[in-house]
mmCIF file with all atom_site columns, C-alpha atoms in Angstrom:
data_model
loop_
_atom_site.group_PDB
_atom_site.id
_atom_site.type_symbol
_atom_site.label_atom_id
_atom_site.label_alt_id
_atom_site.label_comp_id
_atom_site.label_asym_id
_atom_site.label_entity_id
_atom_site.label_seq_id
_atom_site.pdbx_PDB_ins_code
_atom_site.Cartn_x
_atom_site.Cartn_y
_atom_site.Cartn_z
_atom_site.occupancy
_atom_site.B_iso_or_equiv
_atom_site.pdbx_formal_charge
_atom_site.auth_seq_id
_atom_site.auth_comp_id
_atom_site.auth_asym_id
_atom_site.auth_atom_id
_atom_site.pdbx_PDB_model_num
ATOM 1  C CA . MET A 1 1  ? 14.666  -19.939 7.531   1.00 54.00 ? 1  MET A CA 1
ATOM 2  C CA . THR A 1 2  ? 11.492  -19.209 8.982   1.00 66.00 ? 2  THR A CA 1
ATOM 3  C CA . GLN A 1 3  ? 8.060   -17.435 8.017   1.00 82.00 ? 3  GLN A CA 1
ATOM 4  C CA . GLN A 1 4  ? 7.078   -14.272 8.718   1.00 90.00 ? 4  GLN A CA 1
ATOM 5  C CA . SER A 1 5  ? 3.648   -14.262 10.857  1.00 96.00 ? 5  SER A CA 1
ATOM 6  C CA . ASP A 1 6  ? 0.693   -12.284 9.419   1.00 97.00 ? 6  ASP A CA 1
ATOM 7  C CA . GLU A 1 7  ? 1.793   -9.426  12.472  1.00 97.00 ? 7  GLU A CA 1
ATOM 8  C CA . ASP A 1 8  ? 5.387   -9.752  11.624  1.00 97.00 ? 8  ASP A CA 1
ATOM 9  C CA . VAL A 1 9  ? 4.746   -9.136  8.113   1.00 97.00 ? 9  VAL A CA 1
ATOM 10 C CA . LYS A 1 10 ? 2.415   -6.280  8.835   1.00 97.00 ? 10 LYS A CA 1
ATOM 11 C CA . ALA A 1 11 ? 4.657   -4.351  11.439  1.00 96.00 ? 11 ALA A CA 1
ATOM 12 C CA . ASN A 1 12 ? 7.318   -4.531  9.074   1.00 96.00 ? 12 ASN A CA 1
ATOM 13 C CA . LEU A 1 13 ? 5.131   -2.898  6.590   1.00 95.00 ? 13 LEU A CA 1
ATOM 14 C CA . MET A 1 14 ? 4.306   -0.284  8.580   1.00 94.00 ? 14 MET A CA 1
ATOM 15 C CA . GLU A 1 15 ? 7.283   0.585   9.390   1.00 94.00 ? 15 GLU A CA 1
ATOM 16 C CA . VAL A 1 16 ? 8.980   1.642   6.158   1.00 94.00 ? 16 VAL A CA 1
ATOM 17 C CA . LEU A 1 17 ? 5.627   2.806   4.952   1.00 93.00 ? 17 LEU A CA 1
ATOM 18 C CA . ASP A 1 18 ? 6.073   5.180   7.532   1.00 93.00 ? 18 ASP A CA 1
ATOM 19 C CA . CYS A 1 19 ? 9.348   6.601   6.255   1.00 92.00 ? 19 CYS A CA 1
ATOM 20 C CA . ILE A 1 20 ? 8.013   7.541   3.925   1.00 92.00 ? 20 ILE A CA 1
ATOM 21 C CA . PRO A 1 21 ? 7.605   11.076  4.093   1.00 92.00 ? 21 PRO A CA 1
ATOM 22 C CA . SER A 1 22 ? 4.617   12.035  1.998   1.00 90.00 ? 22 SER A CA 1
ATOM 23 C CA . VAL A 1 23 ? 2.900   9.037   3.591   1.00 91.00 ? 23 VAL A CA 1
ATOM 24 C CA . SER A 1 24 ? 0.258   9.213   6.746   1.00 86.00 ? 24 SER A CA 1
ATOM 25 C CA . ALA A 1 25 ? 0.106   5.534   8.459   1.00 78.00 ? 25 ALA A CA 1
ATOM 26 C CA . GLU A 1 26 ? -3.864  7.158   9.072   1.00 86.00 ? 26 GLU A CA 1
ATOM 27 C CA . ASP A 1 27 ? -4.055  7.154   5.526   1.00 90.00 ? 27 ASP A CA 1
ATOM 28 C CA . ILE A 1 28 ? -3.511  3.872   4.019   1.00 94.00 ? 28 ILE A CA 1
ATOM 29 C CA . ASP A 1 29 ? -5.454  0.614   5.660   1.00 96.00 ? 29 ASP A CA 1
ATOM 30 C CA . VAL A 1 30 ? -2.514  -2.457  6.332   1.00 96.00 ? 30 VAL A CA 1
ATOM 31 C CA . ARG A 1 31 ? -4.455  -6.472  5.988   1.00 97.00 ? 31 ARG A CA 1
ATOM 32 C CA . VAL A 1 32 ? -1.953  -9.410  5.613   1.00 98.00 ? 32 VAL A CA 1
ATOM 33 C CA . THR A 1 33 ? -3.777  -12.710 5.430   1.00 97.00 ? 33 THR A CA 1
ATOM 34 C CA . ASP A 1 34 ? -1.043  -15.782 4.691   1.00 96.00 ? 34 ASP A CA 1
ATOM 35 C CA . GLY A 1 35 ? 1.506   -12.807 3.511   1.00 96.00 ? 35 GLY A CA 1
ATOM 36 C CA . MET A 1 36 ? -0.697  -11.686 1.005   1.00 97.00 ? 36 MET A CA 1
ATOM 37 C CA . VAL A 1 37 ? -0.637  -8.170  1.386   1.00 98.00 ? 37 VAL A CA 1
ATOM 38 C CA . THR A 1 38 ? -3.797  -5.394  0.563   1.00 98.00 ? 38 THR A CA 1
ATOM 39 C CA . LEU A 1 39 ? -3.086  -1.924  0.835   1.00 97.00 ? 39 LEU A CA 1
ATOM 40 C CA . THR A 1 40 ? -6.069  0.736   0.629   1.00 97.00 ? 40 THR A CA 1
ATOM 41 C CA . GLY A 1 41 ? -6.816  3.961   1.113   1.00 95.00 ? 41 GLY A CA 1
ATOM 42 C CA . THR A 1 42 ? -4.755  7.857   -0.488  1.00 93.00 ? 42 THR A CA 1
ATOM 43 C CA . VAL A 1 43 ? -1.452  9.465   -1.063  1.00 93.00 ? 43 VAL A CA 1
ATOM 44 C CA . ASP A 1 44 ? -1.032  12.731  -2.938  1.00 90.00 ? 44 ASP A CA 1
ATOM 45 C CA . THR A 1 45 ? 0.897   11.326  -5.873  1.00 91.00 ? 45 THR A CA 1
ATOM 46 C CA . HIS A 1 46 ? 0.618   9.062   -8.385  1.00 91.00 ? 46 HIS A CA 1
ATOM 47 C CA . GLN A 1 47 ? 4.713   8.603   -7.949  1.00 93.00 ? 47 GLN A CA 1
ATOM 48 C CA . THR A 1 48 ? 3.630   7.958   -3.823  1.00 94.00 ? 48 THR A CA 1
ATOM 49 C CA . ARG A 1 49 ? 1.587   5.387   -4.886  1.00 94.00 ? 49 ARG A CA 1
ATOM 50 C CA . PHE A 1 50 ? 4.593   3.800   -6.932  1.00 95.00 ? 50 PHE A CA 1
ATOM 51 C CA . HIS A 1 51 ? 6.556   4.209   -4.267  1.00 95.00 ? 51 HIS A CA 1
ATOM 52 C CA . VAL A 1 52 ? 4.953   2.522   -1.708  1.00 96.00 ? 52 VAL A CA 1
ATOM 53 C CA . GLU A 1 53 ? 4.556   -0.524  -3.884  1.00 95.00 ? 53 GLU A CA 1
ATOM 54 C CA . ARG A 1 54 ? 8.335   -1.095  -4.703  1.00 96.00 ? 54 ARG A CA 1
ATOM 55 C CA . LEU A 1 55 ? 8.424   -0.877  -0.799  1.00 95.00 ? 55 LEU A CA 1
ATOM 56 C CA . ALA A 1 56 ? 6.076   -2.995  -0.025  1.00 96.00 ? 56 ALA A CA 1
ATOM 57 C CA . ARG A 1 57 ? 6.962   -5.317  -2.562  1.00 96.00 ? 57 ARG A CA 1
ATOM 58 C CA . ARG A 1 58 ? 10.614  -5.563  -1.332  1.00 96.00 ? 58 ARG A CA 1
ATOM 59 C CA . VAL A 1 59 ? 9.264   -6.443  2.924   1.00 96.00 ? 59 VAL A CA 1
ATOM 60 C CA . ARG A 1 60 ? 10.052  -9.520  3.898   1.00 95.00 ? 60 ARG A CA 1
ATOM 61 C CA . GLY A 1 61 ? 7.392   -12.215 3.678   1.00 96.00 ? 61 GLY A CA 1
ATOM 62 C CA . VAL A 1 62 ? 5.442   -10.615 1.800   1.00 96.00 ? 62 VAL A CA 1
ATOM 63 C CA . ARG A 1 63 ? 3.935   -12.716 -0.735  1.00 96.00 ? 63 ARG A CA 1
ATOM 64 C CA . GLY A 1 64 ? 1.886   -11.061 -3.020  1.00 96.00 ? 64 GLY A CA 1
ATOM 65 C CA . LEU A 1 65 ? 0.554   -7.946  -3.122  1.00 97.00 ? 65 LEU A CA 1
ATOM 66 C CA . LYS A 1 66 ? -2.651  -5.814  -3.848  1.00 97.00 ? 66 LYS A CA 1
ATOM 67 C CA . ILE A 1 67 ? -3.268  -1.822  -3.971  1.00 96.00 ? 67 ILE A CA 1
ATOM 68 C CA . ASN A 1 68 ? -6.162  -0.221  -3.808  1.00 96.00 ? 68 ASN A CA 1
ATOM 69 C CA . ILE A 1 69 ? -4.564  3.353   -3.503  1.00 94.00 ? 69 ILE A CA 1
ATOM 70 C CA . LEU A 1 70 ? -5.381  6.528   -4.998  1.00 91.00 ? 70 LEU A CA 1
ATOM 71 C CA . PRO A 1 71 ? -3.529  9.602   -5.465  1.00 89.00 ? 71 PRO A CA 1
ATOM 72 C CA . SER A 1 72 ? -5.653  11.907  -3.919  1.00 83.00 ? 72 SER A CA 1
ATOM 73 C CA . ALA A 1 73 ? -5.419  14.421  -7.366  1.00 69.00 ? 73 ALA A CA 1
ATOM 74 C CA . VAL A 1 74 ? -7.897  11.998  -8.893  1.00 61.00 ? 74 VAL A CA 1
ATOM 75 C CA . LEU A 1 75 ? -10.450 12.176  -6.228  1.00 53.00 ? 75 LEU A CA 1
ATOM 76 C CA . VAL A 1 76 ? -13.119 14.613  -7.151  1.00 58.00 ? 76 VAL A CA 1
ATOM 77 C CA . ASN A 1 77 ? -15.326 15.270  -4.545  1.00 60.00 ? 77 ASN A CA 1
ATOM 78 C CA . GLY A 1 78 ? -13.806 13.018  -1.808  1.00 57.00 ? 78 GLY A CA 1
ATOM 79 C CA . ARG A 1 79 ? -14.845 9.873   -4.833  1.00 62.00 ? 79 ARG A CA 1
ATOM 80 C CA . PRO A 1 80 ? -12.189 8.541   -7.100  1.00 56.00 ? 80 PRO A CA 1
ATOM 81 C CA . HIS A 1 81 ? -13.119 10.126  -10.291 1.00 55.00 ? 81 HIS A CA 1
ATOM 82 C CA . LYS A 1 82 ? -13.792 6.959   -13.332 1.00 49.00 ? 82 LYS A CA 1
ATOM 83 C CA . SER A 1 83 ? -10.167 7.229   -14.718 1.00 48.00 ? 83 SER A CA 1
ATOM 84 C CA . GLY A 1 84 ? -8.251  7.686   -11.828 1.00 47.00 ? 84 GLY A CA 1
ATOM 85 C CA . ARG A 1 85 ? -8.689  3.546   -10.608 1.00 47.00 ? 85 ARG A CA 1
ATOM 86 C CA . PHE A 1 86 ? -5.600  1.923   -9.858  1.00 45.00 ? 86 PHE A CA 1
ATOM 87 C CA . GLU A 1 87 ? -4.725  -1.711  -8.934  1.00 44.00 ? 87 GLU A CA 1
ATOM 88 C CA . SER A 1 88 ? -2.723  -4.034  -9.421  1.00 43.00 ? 88 SER A CA 1
#
């Protein structure tokens, strides 16, 4: 099996994210380095955040995943509430 390029992994991940109706691609920054994916941004709910994480882990070529996504429900004045920061 051939290894996916970072560009291919990113393209596949963006395609998956585009299939989630409640996710806007411009709200999530996707970075891939040697198969290690970092997702940064906001989504509408905790459930959506976990859905994004589950789907991202299934994308071929993803070797690791760092999630820096906050549900907009935990933002106060556009900033993360002290109890609302989630990372995995």
